[in-house]
PDB file of C-alpha atoms in Angstrom:
ATOM      1  CA  UNK A   4     100.833 -75.809 293.001  1.00 50.00           C
ATOM      2  CA  UNK A   5     101.590 -73.915 296.130  1.00 61.00           C
ATOM      3  CA  UNK A   6     102.089 -70.188 296.474  1.00 55.00           C
ATOM      4  CA  UNK A   7     105.909 -70.384 296.858  1.00 59.00           C
ATOM      5  CA  UNK A   8     106.149 -72.400 293.642  1.00 63.00           C
ATOM      6  CA  UNK A   9     104.041 -69.830 291.755  1.00 55.00           C
ATOM      7  CA  UNK A  10     106.047 -66.870 293.058  1.00 58.00           C
ATOM      8  CA  UNK A  11     109.319 -68.646 292.261  1.00 60.00           C
ATOM      9  CA  UNK A  12     108.238 -69.229 288.662  1.00 59.00           C
ATOM     10  CA  UNK A  13     107.121 -65.613 288.258  1.00 59.00           C
ATOM     11  CA  UNK A  14     110.364 -64.149 289.572  1.00 64.00           C
ATOM     12  CA  UNK A  15     112.446 -64.634 286.379  1.00 71.00           C
ATOM     13  CA  UNK A  16     109.602 -63.263 284.271  1.00 77.00           C
ATOM     14  CA  UNK A  17     109.379 -60.170 286.478  1.00 80.00           C
ATOM     15  CA  UNK A  18     113.116 -59.555 286.218  1.00 80.00           C
ATOM     16  CA  UNK A  19     112.984 -59.937 282.454  1.00 86.00           C
ATOM     17  CA  UNK A  20     110.126 -57.433 282.275  1.00 88.00           C
ATOM     18  CA  UNK A  21     112.021 -54.935 284.442  1.00 88.00           C
ATOM     19  CA  UNK A  22     115.142 -55.452 282.354  1.00 91.00           C
ATOM     20  CA  UNK A  23     113.180 -54.922 279.127  1.00 93.00           C
ATOM     21  CA  UNK A  24     111.665 -51.712 280.529  1.00 95.00           C
ATOM     22  CA  UNK A  25     115.100 -50.459 281.566  1.00 96.00           C
ATOM     23  CA  UNK A  26     116.536 -51.170 278.113  1.00 96.00           C
ATOM     24  CA  UNK A  27     113.575 -49.410 276.466  1.00 97.00           C
ATOM     25  CA  UNK A  28     113.995 -46.360 278.744  1.00 97.00           C
ATOM     26  CA  UNK A  29     117.724 -46.277 277.964  1.00 97.00           C
ATOM     27  CA  UNK A  30     117.012 -46.448 274.237  1.00 97.00           C
ATOM     28  CA  UNK A  31     114.509 -43.595 274.509  1.00 97.00           C
ATOM     29  CA  UNK A  32     116.988 -41.460 276.462  1.00 97.00           C
ATOM     30  CA  UNK A  33     119.731 -42.170 273.930  1.00 97.00           C
ATOM     31  CA  UNK A  34     117.386 -41.304 271.045  1.00 97.00           C
ATOM     32  CA  UNK A  35     116.447 -38.019 272.733  1.00 97.00           C
ATOM     33  CA  UNK A  36     120.100 -37.052 273.203  1.00 97.00           C
ATOM     34  CA  UNK A  37     120.940 -37.920 269.606  1.00 97.00           C
ATOM     35  CA  UNK A  38     117.969 -35.896 268.355  1.00 96.00           C
ATOM     36  CA  UNK A  39     119.006 -32.870 270.453  1.00 96.00           C
ATOM     37  CA  UNK A  40     122.595 -33.076 269.242  1.00 96.00           C
ATOM     38  CA  UNK A  41     121.400 -33.432 265.660  1.00 96.00           C
ATOM     39  CA  UNK A  42     119.167 -30.347 265.960  1.00 95.00           C
ATOM     40  CA  UNK A  43     122.024 -28.318 267.460  1.00 95.00           C
ATOM     41  CA  UNK A  44     124.354 -29.352 264.640  1.00 95.00           C
ATOM     42  CA  UNK A  45     121.672 -28.520 262.050  1.00 94.00           C
ATOM     43  CA  UNK A  46     121.350 -24.980 263.480  1.00 94.00           C
ATOM     44  CA  UNK A  47     125.126 -24.612 263.417  1.00 93.00           C
ATOM     45  CA  UNK A  48     125.319 -25.778 259.795  1.00 93.00           C
ATOM     46  CA  UNK A  49     122.490 -23.403 258.803  1.00 91.00           C
ATOM     47  CA  UNK A  50     124.343 -20.481 260.376  1.00 88.00           C
ATOM     48  CA  UNK A  51     127.533 -21.464 258.566  1.00 90.00           C
ATOM     49  CA  UNK A  52     125.633 -21.681 255.263  1.00 89.00           C
ATOM     50  CA  UNK A  53     124.204 -18.177 255.811  1.00 86.00           C
ATOM     51  CA  UNK A  54     127.693 -16.843 256.531  1.00 86.00           C
ATOM     52  CA  UNK A  55     129.080 -18.596 253.467  1.00 87.00           C
ATOM     53  CA  UNK A  56     126.318 -17.095 251.316  1.00 84.00           C
ATOM     54  CA  UNK A  57     127.106 -13.595 252.614  1.00 82.00           C
ATOM     55  CA  UNK A  58     130.787 -13.976 251.787  1.00 83.00           C
ATOM     56  CA  UNK A  59     130.096 -15.602 248.432  1.00 81.00           C
ATOM     57  CA  UNK A  60     127.836 -12.705 247.418  1.00 80.00           C
ATOM     58  CA  UNK A  61     130.360 -10.159 248.645  1.00 80.00           C
ATOM     59  CA  UNK A  62     133.264 -11.826 246.828  1.00 80.00           C
ATOM     60  CA  UNK A  63     131.195 -12.088 243.633  1.00 80.00           C
ATOM     61  CA  UNK A  64     130.475  -8.369 243.798  1.00 78.00           C
ATOM     62  CA  UNK A  65     134.129  -7.612 244.419  1.00 78.00           C
ATOM     63  CA  UNK A  66     135.111  -9.764 241.449  1.00 77.00           C
ATOM     64  CA  UNK A  67     132.546  -8.002 239.236  1.00 77.00           C
ATOM     65  CA  UNK A  68     133.802  -4.603 240.356  1.00 76.00           C
ATOM     66  CA  UNK A  69     137.392  -5.619 239.736  1.00 74.00           C
ATOM     67  CA  UNK A  70     136.438  -6.951 236.314  1.00 75.00           C
ATOM     68  CA  UNK A  71     134.769  -3.638 235.422  1.00 74.00           C
ATOM     69  CA  UNK A  72     137.830  -1.715 236.617  1.00 72.00           C
ATOM     70  CA  UNK A  73     140.237  -3.913 234.634  1.00 73.00           C
ATOM     71  CA  UNK A  74     138.137  -3.655 231.468  1.00 76.00           C
ATOM     72  CA  UNK A  75     137.929   0.080 231.847  1.00 70.00           C
ATOM     73  CA  UNK A  76     134.152   0.286 232.159  1.00 67.00           C
ATOM     74  CA  UNK A  77     134.475   2.278 235.389  1.00 57.00           C
ATOM     75  CA  UNK A  78     136.883   5.098 236.128  1.00 54.00           C
ATOM     76  CA  UNK A  79     138.662   4.575 239.445  1.00 49.00           C
ATOM     77  CA  UNK A  80     139.142   8.301 240.122  1.00 51.00           C
ATOM     78  CA  UNK A  81     136.470  10.909 240.538  1.00 48.00           C
ATOM     79  CA  UNK A  82     133.116  10.717 242.295  1.00 49.00           C
ATOM     80  CA  UNK A  83     133.052   6.920 242.356  1.00 46.00           C
ATOM     81  CA  UNK A  84     136.265   6.822 244.396  1.00 45.00           C
ATOM     82  CA  UNK A  85     134.835   9.352 246.855  1.00 46.00           C
ATOM     83  CA  UNK A  86     131.658   7.287 247.246  1.00 46.00           C
ATOM     84  CA  UNK A  87     133.713   4.159 247.908  1.00 48.00           C
ATOM     85  CA  UNK A  88     135.896   5.854 250.480  1.00 53.00           C
ATOM     86  CA  UNK A  89     132.854   7.390 252.166  1.00 69.00           C
ATOM     87  CA  UNK A  90     131.222   3.926 252.357  1.00 71.00           C
ATOM     88  CA  UNK A  91     134.401   2.595 253.948  1.00 72.00           C
ATOM     89  CA  UNK A  92     134.292   5.449 256.432  1.00 76.00           C
ATOM     90  CA  UNK A  93     130.636   4.679 257.217  1.00 78.00           C
ATOM     91  CA  UNK A  94     131.426   0.991 257.761  1.00 78.00           C
ATOM     92  CA  UNK A  95     134.362   1.915 259.996  1.00 78.00           C
ATOM     93  CA  UNK A  96     132.150   4.302 261.956  1.00 82.00           C
ATOM     94  CA  UNK A  97     129.405   1.661 262.225  1.00 83.00           C
ATOM     95  CA  UNK A  98     131.879  -0.949 263.458  1.00 82.00           C
ATOM     96  CA  UNK A  99     133.215   1.400 266.137  1.00 83.00           C
ATOM     97  CA  UNK A 100     129.708   2.294 267.290  1.00 85.00           C
ATOM     98  CA  UNK A 101     128.762  -1.395 267.288  1.00 83.00           C
ATOM     99  CA  UNK A 102     131.753  -2.114 269.542  1.00 82.00           C
ATOM    100  CA  UNK A 103     130.480   0.587 271.914  1.00 85.00           C
ATOM    101  CA  UNK A 104     127.173  -1.300 272.180  1.00 85.00           C
ATOM    102  CA  UNK A 105     124.774   0.528 269.879  1.00 85.00           C
ATOM    103  CA  UNK A 106     122.077  -1.695 268.366  1.00 86.00           C
ATOM    104  CA  UNK A 107     122.566  -2.718 264.752  1.00 84.00           C
ATOM    105  CA  UNK A 108     119.120  -1.479 263.676  1.00 86.00           C
ATOM    106  CA  UNK A 109     119.840   2.011 265.023  1.00 85.00           C
ATOM    107  CA  UNK A 110     123.189   2.112 263.215  1.00 82.00           C
ATOM    108  CA  UNK A 111     121.656   0.959 259.952  1.00 82.00           C
ATOM    109  CA  UNK A 112     118.970   3.633 260.077  1.00 85.00           C
ATOM    110  CA  UNK A 113     121.195   6.497 261.213  1.00 85.00           C
ATOM    111  CA  UNK A 114     124.058   5.806 258.770  1.00 82.00           C
ATOM    112  CA  UNK A 115     121.896   4.719 255.842  1.00 82.00           C
ATOM    113  CA  UNK A 116     123.650   1.396 255.361  1.00 79.00           C
ATOM    114  CA  UNK A 117     122.522  -0.956 252.614  1.00 79.00           C
ATOM    115  CA  UNK A 118     121.337  -4.519 253.221  1.00 79.00           C
ATOM    116  CA  UNK A 119     124.722  -6.082 252.411  1.00 77.00           C
ATOM    117  CA  UNK A 120     126.528  -3.777 254.819  1.00 80.00           C
ATOM    118  CA  UNK A 121     123.966  -4.562 257.511  1.00 82.00           C
ATOM    119  CA  UNK A 122     124.379  -8.314 256.989  1.00 81.00           C
ATOM    120  CA  UNK A 123     128.182  -8.033 257.158  1.00 80.00           C
ATOM    121  CA  UNK A 124     127.979  -6.015 260.373  1.00 81.00           C
ATOM    122  CA  UNK A 125     125.513  -8.567 261.764  1.00 81.00           C
ATOM    123  CA  UNK A 126     127.987 -11.333 260.952  1.00 79.00           C
ATOM    124  CA  UNK A 127     130.821  -9.413 262.612  1.00 76.00           C
ATOM    125  CA  UNK A 128     128.664  -8.825 265.667  1.00 78.00           C
ATOM    126  CA  UNK A 129     127.677 -12.514 265.909  1.00 78.00           C
ATOM    127  CA  UNK A 130     131.248 -13.730 265.478  1.00 73.00           C
ATOM    128  CA  UNK A 131     132.344 -11.903 268.623  1.00 64.00           C
ATOM    129  CA  UNK A 132     135.592 -10.589 267.181  1.00 49.00           C
ATOM    130  CA  UNK A 133     135.961  -7.653 264.892  1.00 44.00           C
ATOM    131  CA  UNK A 134     138.117  -7.721 261.779  1.00 43.00           C
ATOM    132  CA  UNK A 135     140.869  -5.127 262.144  1.00 43.00           C
ATOM    133  CA  UNK A 136     141.169  -3.890 258.571  1.00 41.00           C
ATOM    134  CA  UNK A 137     140.566  -5.056 255.049  1.00 44.00           C
ATOM    135  CA  UNK A 138     143.330  -3.878 252.760  1.00 43.00           C
ATOM    136  CA  UNK A 139     142.427  -3.113 249.173  1.00 43.00           C
ATOM    137  CA  UNK A 140     145.236  -3.160 246.637  1.00 41.00           C
TER     138      UNK A 140
END
């Protein structure tokens, strides 16, 4: 066999090897992109689950409070009403100061907010838009 015959026989094998390498590189790149997209979606779902948990806990507490009020276990007037309105004032004040750019940790410490109030303010801050008002019947 001469050299041109050997190189001619090796040419298809070389092209097949190059093609196989290109397909493998493409598959690796596609796998990397899918893995990145999957991780980003997982983080997004985790954040949504945290937000859902915050709202579920808050709505459960509201339902319990409403149940106590309807059964008559708690009197709506008196010191309890003043505490509730003062908490609303504190949350309103915290939201305004948060809009002005104060850090959440500073607000929590200076206003004496509880963990639930801090988590709700954190959610409002992360969402980028502030809720205008929550009306209580």
